[in-house]
Amino acid sequence: MFEGPIQDLIDELSRLPGIGPKSAQRLAFYMVKAPAQDARRLAEAIVAAKEGVRFCRDCFSVSEGELCRICRDPGRDPEVICVVEESKDQAAVEKAGVIKGRYHVLGGAISPLEGIGPDDLRVQELLDRVGRNGVREVILATNPNLEGNATAMYVAALLKPLGVRVTRLASGLPVGGDLEYADEVTLGQALEGRREM
Amino acid sequence: MPLYKEQGLVLRSVKLGEADKIVTILTQGSGKVRAVAKGIRKTHSKFGARLEPFTHVTLLMYRGRNLDIVTQAEIITPFQRLRASFDLITAGETMLEAVDKVAEEHERNVRLFMLLLAGLRGLDAGPVDAAAVAESFVLKLLSLSGFHPSLAGCAGCGAPGPHQWFAAGQGGVVCPDCAESDAGRVSAPAVAWLDALQHMDLAGAGDMTPAREVRREARAMLYGFAEYHLDRRMRSFALLARQPDPVLAP
Ligand SMILES: [Zn+2]
Ligand SMILES: [Zn+2]
């Protein structure tokens, strides 16, 4: 424990995702030792990002304008929506170049242990969008972990009565891996999701 | 650093740094253990799905000063069916959260381990009412942890019931003479429902569903009692209380 502003900085840093108390301490002392203009530039970049970044009106992805680049693009099929947890997941899926439709960013995943329920996510907004735009297919691309799967199940149950096709990203063997190292859950899902050749 | 082998149930995992996670495990012989699983978030990690919450695993770990390090994990039971239903997951998460709150690090508690294993098996069997299994589990966990709620005789003087007052701070139902100012009125069916959940085995609890009103009242009593004695907020109660979710009903 330190005194005054340095401890405040450590406390703030250790609240960031992925930063433990030790890393927070190291970063804080690095920043304090760095030239004053470096510290100012970092602080300004954080504030500028916070104030400058907006979220797309339709898909809630980070966006410079009212609508993001993808939602503005008339070439992107508005009848196919790929649902992701965070903007960074959208970026990862987009890089694969397979989705010709648009996205919907939920803003996280349902996690009872973190106190995050469906009402804390943009689920209703998704349902509204599907009802409004004559959507044909919703692809659920939440993370393949417990929270992501729970979220996908929940959202799918709400979407199905709307008569829309609901698909889930396949789970299974990582490309480039060896079968013998696969655990039974992963292998089981790969078998369930097998396809005709 | 000493290497040791344990079997355990994965309670939760939180992200650490770029690609790691800290997993919390209730082990059979070493109590609650917090350990780092390196590289687990990479899609080609050797851990795969082995350290996802609910999984029953055997582990090889290095004892660290603060956190241990998982070097190997093998699945004993994956509890696949539990993972395939939203209601079962929600019910299971209540079990995990409650266990995480009462378990002590590196303090052997075989009975708690066996209780959680039975609870997860109860859910994996696909009960009709998942929330009832979780609520029965919470009652058993409270008893095991020294907070046994009195649901028949008065918690103050032992006078035989049924009683119409309930106070978490006094330890359960109380007679009119013992009831303190924070005691609340409760109905006989709600007390009877909790009493049944307390005595029923976990597998049987899932076959019963009470009337809505009875359940709402019993939940208020149970959740309040649990949070009072665990001295923590139980975050998962918010989602459990929605079950059975009319939105998700088939
Ligand atoms: Zn957009
Ligand atoms: Zn009394």
XYZ file of C-alpha atoms and ligand atoms in Angstrom:
449
model
C 0.000 0.000 0.000
C 1.254 3.411 -0.988
C 0.118 6.887 -0.148
C -1.966 9.392 -2.045
C -2.206 9.723 -5.843
C 0.002 6.755 -6.713
C -2.294 4.415 -4.769
C -5.322 5.994 -6.467
C -3.738 5.253 -9.838
C -2.951 1.671 -8.807
C -6.544 1.201 -7.651
C -7.929 2.565 -10.917
C -5.613 0.407 -13.042
C -6.367 -2.757 -11.101
C -10.042 -2.352 -11.951
C -9.226 -2.874 -15.647
C -9.924 -6.309 -17.147
C -6.943 -8.634 -17.041
C -4.897 -6.401 -14.730
C -3.958 -7.864 -11.375
C -2.633 -5.859 -8.426
C 0.975 -6.544 -9.367
C 0.585 -5.436 -12.978
C -1.312 -2.357 -11.791
C 1.576 -1.439 -9.542
C 4.118 -1.935 -12.322
C 2.090 0.166 -14.782
C 1.494 2.924 -12.239
C 5.185 3.290 -11.454
C 6.044 3.180 -15.139
C 3.628 6.013 -15.838
C 4.857 8.096 -12.939
C 8.435 7.746 -14.109
C 7.640 8.465 -17.779
C 7.914 12.054 -19.135
C 4.974 14.307 -18.328
C 3.910 14.689 -21.969
C 3.644 10.891 -22.360
C 1.313 10.689 -19.397
C -0.774 13.563 -20.726
C -1.008 11.975 -24.189
C -2.261 8.697 -22.685
C -4.822 10.461 -20.523
C -6.051 12.490 -23.489
C -6.286 9.423 -25.727
C -8.474 7.682 -23.153
C -10.785 10.675 -22.815
C -10.919 11.227 -26.595
C -11.795 7.578 -27.220
C -14.452 7.635 -24.531
C -16.051 10.802 -25.890
C -15.525 10.146 -29.593
C -16.675 6.557 -29.902
C -20.333 5.989 -30.495
C -22.408 2.906 -30.927
C -24.278 2.092 -34.114
C -28.006 2.763 -33.817
C -28.895 -0.584 -35.382
C -26.260 -3.096 -34.359
C -24.577 -1.417 -31.332
C -21.111 -2.001 -32.684
C -18.560 0.781 -32.159
C -19.058 3.333 -34.869
C -17.910 6.763 -35.907
C -21.312 7.896 -37.090
C -24.895 7.130 -36.260
C -24.716 3.964 -38.347
C -21.619 1.802 -38.607
C -19.829 1.017 -41.851
C -21.525 -2.368 -42.227
C -25.059 -1.163 -41.505
C -24.533 1.655 -44.035
C -23.356 -0.760 -46.739
C -26.297 -1.617 -49.074
C -24.326 -4.675 -50.262
C -24.689 -6.336 -46.854
C -27.754 -8.557 -46.601
C -30.076 -7.003 -43.989
C -31.974 -10.295 -43.663
C -29.060 -12.151 -42.059
C -27.863 -11.086 -38.614
C -24.822 -12.476 -36.861
C -25.089 -12.032 -33.078
C -21.879 -11.521 -31.083
C -21.086 -10.628 -27.480
C -18.708 -7.702 -28.035
C -17.477 -5.433 -30.809
C -14.125 -7.204 -30.758
C -15.873 -10.482 -31.549
C -17.522 -8.810 -34.506
C -14.093 -7.750 -35.736
C -12.849 -11.347 -35.431
C -15.833 -12.817 -37.304
C -15.622 -10.103 -39.941
C -12.006 -11.021 -40.584
C -13.109 -14.532 -41.574
C -15.010 -12.842 -44.423
C -17.868 -15.359 -44.459
C -20.741 -13.262 -43.104
C -22.486 -11.424 -45.932
C -25.139 -10.078 -43.599
C -24.996 -7.713 -40.645
C -24.210 -7.939 -36.954
C -25.789 -7.410 -33.590
C -23.630 -6.732 -30.541
C -25.290 -7.925 -27.320
C -22.842 -6.160 -25.031
C -21.803 -9.272 -23.096
C -23.172 -12.668 -22.106
C -25.652 -13.897 -19.526
C -23.711 -14.718 -16.378
C -25.631 -15.456 -13.175
C -22.379 -15.357 -11.201
C -21.594 -11.851 -12.421
C -25.191 -10.787 -11.907
C -25.670 -10.240 -15.649
C -29.135 -11.246 -16.819
C -30.865 -11.017 -20.199
C -32.205 -7.576 -19.330
C -28.659 -6.220 -19.097
C -27.975 -7.180 -22.716
C -29.388 -5.850 -25.988
C -31.719 -8.806 -26.424
C -34.950 -6.856 -26.781
C -33.263 -4.659 -29.392
C -32.405 -7.801 -31.355
C -35.989 -9.058 -31.198
C -37.247 -5.656 -32.351
C -34.811 -5.681 -35.246
C -35.803 -9.181 -36.316
C -39.484 -8.306 -36.178
C -38.993 -5.036 -38.038
C -36.671 -6.013 -40.856
C -38.028 -9.328 -42.093
C -34.897 -11.148 -40.994
C -34.397 -14.625 -42.490
C -31.593 -16.023 -40.403
C -29.935 -15.207 -37.092
C -26.491 -16.707 -36.579
C -25.554 -16.969 -32.901
C -21.804 -16.382 -32.627
C -21.489 -15.961 -28.867
C -18.385 -17.476 -27.277
C -18.273 -21.281 -27.078
C -18.075 -21.253 -23.273
C -20.711 -21.702 -20.564
C -21.909 -18.085 -20.571
C -21.879 -17.813 -24.362
C -23.811 -21.066 -24.746
C -26.349 -20.091 -22.099
C -26.861 -16.774 -23.879
C -27.295 -18.512 -27.237
C -29.900 -20.889 -25.765
C -31.812 -18.037 -24.226
C -31.808 -15.876 -27.346
C -32.698 -18.857 -29.579
C -35.732 -19.659 -27.416
C -36.995 -16.099 -27.883
C -36.287 -15.988 -31.613
C -37.841 -19.272 -32.688
C -41.478 -18.224 -32.134
C -40.804 -15.360 -34.578
C -40.404 -17.913 -37.359
C -36.801 -16.996 -38.124
C -34.084 -19.549 -38.868
C -31.679 -19.668 -35.905
C -28.216 -21.182 -36.275
C -25.300 -21.521 -33.875
C -21.620 -21.328 -34.714
C -20.282 -24.892 -34.832
C -18.140 -26.038 -31.905
C -15.520 -28.652 -32.348
C -11.982 -29.430 -33.221
C -9.565 -26.582 -33.757
C -8.129 -26.516 -37.263
C -4.507 -27.628 -37.136
C -4.981 -29.694 -33.965
C -4.622 -33.422 -33.322
C -7.663 -35.577 -32.620
C -5.928 -37.480 -29.832
C -5.551 -34.338 -27.718
C -9.208 -33.359 -27.924
C -11.212 -33.572 -24.707
C -14.482 -35.535 -24.703
C -16.719 -32.445 -24.575
C -15.092 -30.859 -27.609
C -15.002 -34.158 -29.476
C -18.640 -34.865 -28.554
C -19.718 -31.506 -29.948
C -17.692 -32.036 -33.095
C -19.494 -35.355 -33.620
C -22.898 -33.830 -32.977
C -22.159 -31.083 -35.465
C -20.794 -33.438 -38.151
C -21.922 -32.852 -41.713
C -22.522 -34.748 -44.906
C -19.593 -34.918 -47.345
C 7.068 -26.041 -6.125
C 5.365 -29.282 -5.022
C 3.198 -31.097 -7.557
C -0.042 -32.644 -6.354
C -3.009 -34.562 -7.757
C -6.620 -33.901 -6.867
C -10.097 -34.419 -8.183
C -12.425 -31.471 -8.166
C -15.438 -29.628 -9.505
C -14.831 -26.404 -11.407
C -16.733 -23.559 -9.726
C -15.810 -20.646 -11.927
C -13.183 -19.188 -14.152
C -12.173 -15.575 -14.695
C -9.954 -14.160 -17.393
C -6.396 -13.287 -16.547
C -4.132 -11.315 -18.841
C -4.192 -12.074 -22.560
C -4.899 -15.785 -22.771
C -5.002 -17.234 -19.247
C -7.721 -17.863 -16.717
C -7.876 -18.274 -12.975
C -10.075 -21.279 -12.239
C -11.663 -21.866 -8.860
C -12.074 -25.546 -8.055
C -13.650 -27.331 -5.118
C -11.355 -30.295 -4.642
C -12.164 -33.462 -2.782
C -9.171 -33.367 -0.466
C -7.748 -29.831 -0.497
C -10.811 -27.624 -0.173
C -11.188 -24.709 -2.514
C -8.225 -24.120 -4.798
C -7.570 -21.197 -7.088
C -5.218 -22.011 -9.918
C -3.943 -20.452 -13.120
C -4.592 -22.282 -16.390
C -2.098 -20.857 -18.837
C -3.094 -20.306 -22.446
C -6.570 -21.750 -21.875
C -8.359 -19.085 -23.898
C -6.471 -19.886 -27.075
C -8.518 -22.108 -29.379
C -5.724 -24.689 -29.560
C -5.171 -24.854 -25.800
C -4.434 -28.308 -24.427
C -7.117 -27.697 -21.782
C -9.968 -27.421 -24.296
C -13.271 -27.664 -22.434
C -11.721 -29.488 -19.479
C -11.830 -26.550 -17.071
C -15.251 -25.124 -17.897
C -17.494 -24.585 -14.841
C -19.407 -27.702 -13.643
C -16.799 -30.129 -14.979
C -15.674 -32.936 -12.668
C -11.958 -33.322 -13.322
C -8.772 -34.886 -12.103
C -6.020 -32.322 -11.929
C -2.295 -32.182 -11.659
C -1.267 -28.911 -10.052
C 1.740 -27.086 -8.716
C 1.210 -25.514 -5.346
C 2.061 -21.836 -5.587
C 2.444 -19.196 -2.922
C -0.749 -17.413 -3.843
C -2.246 -19.205 -6.832
C -1.598 -22.790 -7.892
C -0.879 -23.728 -11.496
C -2.798 -26.384 -13.413
C -0.481 -28.512 -15.521
C -2.914 -31.269 -16.544
C -6.641 -31.866 -16.440
C -8.717 -34.895 -17.387
C -12.504 -35.063 -17.378
C -14.248 -37.527 -15.058
C -17.801 -36.293 -15.781
C -18.587 -33.485 -18.212
C -22.258 -33.014 -17.114
C -23.264 -32.537 -20.726
C -26.998 -32.587 -20.192
C -26.780 -29.849 -17.568
C -24.943 -27.640 -20.057
C -27.571 -28.089 -22.730
C -30.413 -26.303 -20.943
C -30.674 -22.705 -19.825
C -32.707 -23.524 -16.707
C -30.285 -26.254 -15.631
C -27.316 -23.918 -16.072
C -28.990 -21.187 -14.038
C -29.837 -23.667 -11.275
C -26.318 -25.080 -11.380
C -24.746 -21.642 -11.134
C -26.593 -21.044 -7.874
C -24.987 -24.210 -6.504
C -21.540 -23.105 -7.666
C -21.922 -19.609 -6.240
C -23.145 -20.849 -2.863
C -20.306 -23.366 -2.619
C -17.756 -20.726 -3.603
C -19.027 -18.551 -0.753
C -18.786 -21.181 1.998
C -15.717 -23.189 0.927
C -12.389 -22.291 2.529
C -9.190 -22.319 0.516
C -6.995 -25.370 1.106
C -9.306 -26.603 3.839
C -10.524 -30.125 3.242
C -14.310 -30.451 3.184
C -15.309 -33.795 1.734
C -18.977 -33.451 2.698
C -19.280 -30.203 0.772
C -17.614 -31.821 -2.218
C -20.009 -34.781 -2.077
C -22.997 -32.447 -1.734
C -22.009 -30.475 -4.823
C -21.376 -33.651 -6.779
C -24.848 -34.918 -5.814
C -26.370 -31.554 -6.732
C -24.805 -31.501 -10.186
C -25.814 -35.122 -10.763
C -29.347 -34.217 -9.742
C -29.422 -31.509 -12.396
C -27.723 -33.634 -15.027
C -30.527 -36.187 -14.621
C -32.862 -33.605 -16.186
C -35.338 -32.782 -13.369
C -38.769 -31.350 -14.165
C -38.097 -28.412 -11.852
C -34.444 -27.371 -11.853
C -34.944 -24.451 -9.479
C -36.407 -26.756 -6.811
C -33.242 -28.874 -6.953
C -31.071 -25.771 -6.544
C -33.185 -24.456 -3.677
C -33.099 -27.834 -1.927
C -29.329 -27.764 -2.427
C -29.032 -24.325 -0.804
C -30.956 -25.562 2.245
C -28.659 -28.568 2.581
C -25.584 -26.412 2.128
C -26.777 -24.035 4.846
C -27.298 -26.952 7.249
C -23.889 -28.358 6.396
C -22.301 -24.967 7.069
C -23.875 -24.568 10.496
C -26.829 -22.396 9.481
C -29.566 -25.009 9.612
C -32.868 -23.131 9.308
C -35.523 -24.213 11.762
C -38.705 -24.852 9.779
C -40.853 -26.795 12.237
C -40.138 -25.987 15.876
C -39.603 -22.397 17.078
C -35.988 -21.361 16.529
C -36.088 -19.502 19.852
C -37.717 -21.811 22.413
C -38.279 -25.028 20.488
C -42.062 -24.945 20.844
C -43.566 -27.305 18.269
C -45.008 -25.681 15.136
C -46.499 -24.793 12.824
C -45.451 -21.176 13.398
C -46.468 -18.072 11.502
C -43.419 -15.876 11.985
C -40.022 -16.120 10.324
C -36.789 -14.268 11.057
C -33.489 -15.017 9.315
C -31.547 -13.511 12.217
C -33.302 -15.743 14.739
C -32.650 -18.881 12.690
C -35.995 -19.743 11.098
C -39.645 -19.890 12.151
C -40.502 -18.497 15.579
C -43.483 -18.549 17.921
C -45.362 -15.287 18.712
C -43.562 -15.003 22.078
C -40.077 -15.303 20.574
C -40.705 -13.234 17.415
C -38.589 -10.091 17.418
C -39.453 -6.915 15.585
C -37.812 -7.934 12.298
C -39.772 -11.195 12.063
C -42.214 -11.422 9.155
C -45.510 -13.247 8.768
C -45.314 -16.408 6.692
C -47.974 -18.784 5.433
C -48.136 -22.461 6.382
C -47.811 -23.746 2.778
C -44.600 -21.727 2.173
C -42.984 -23.078 5.348
C -44.169 -26.589 4.472
C -42.636 -26.300 0.995
C -39.235 -25.278 2.371
C -39.465 -28.026 4.981
C -40.133 -30.557 2.208
C -37.186 -29.238 0.173
C -34.951 -29.506 3.220
C -35.800 -33.160 3.859
C -36.196 -34.418 0.310
C -33.146 -35.879 -1.398
C -31.818 -33.787 -4.283
C -33.025 -36.141 -6.984
C -36.589 -36.081 -5.650
C -36.794 -32.319 -5.203
C -36.982 -31.751 -8.947
C -40.217 -33.700 -9.297
C -42.248 -31.203 -7.292
C -43.432 -27.737 -8.212
C -45.434 -25.663 -5.742
C -48.111 -23.113 -6.534
C -46.686 -19.820 -7.767
C -47.646 -17.770 -4.722
C -46.242 -20.357 -2.326
C -43.019 -20.454 -4.255
C -42.626 -16.680 -4.340
C -43.056 -16.464 -0.587
C -40.765 -19.418 0.118
C -38.105 -17.894 -2.109
C -38.188 -14.608 -0.250
C -37.645 -16.535 3.000
C -34.922 -18.831 1.670
C -32.975 -16.231 -0.311
C -33.103 -13.766 2.568
C -32.015 -16.447 5.035
C -29.121 -17.582 2.821
C -27.811 -14.071 2.179
C -28.118 -13.180 5.845
C -26.093 -16.173 7.032
C -23.612 -16.328 4.163
C -23.180 -12.605 4.770
C -22.968 -11.997 1.010
C -25.263 -11.165 -1.809
C -26.048 -14.179 -3.977
C -26.032 -12.788 -7.485
C -27.407 -15.899 -9.131
C -30.660 -15.721 -7.125
C -31.925 -13.004 -9.479
C -32.037 -15.400 -12.445
C -33.073 -18.416 -10.371
C -36.095 -16.501 -9.113
C -37.369 -16.203 -12.706
C -37.670 -19.952 -13.048
C -39.713 -21.434 -14.490
C -39.323 -18.627 -17.013
C -42.629 -18.129 -18.857
C -40.690 -16.609 -21.770
C -38.766 -19.845 -22.249
C -41.590 -22.294 -21.596
C -41.921 -24.675 -24.536
Zn -24.204 -1.195 -37.320
Zn -40.528 -19.574 20.784
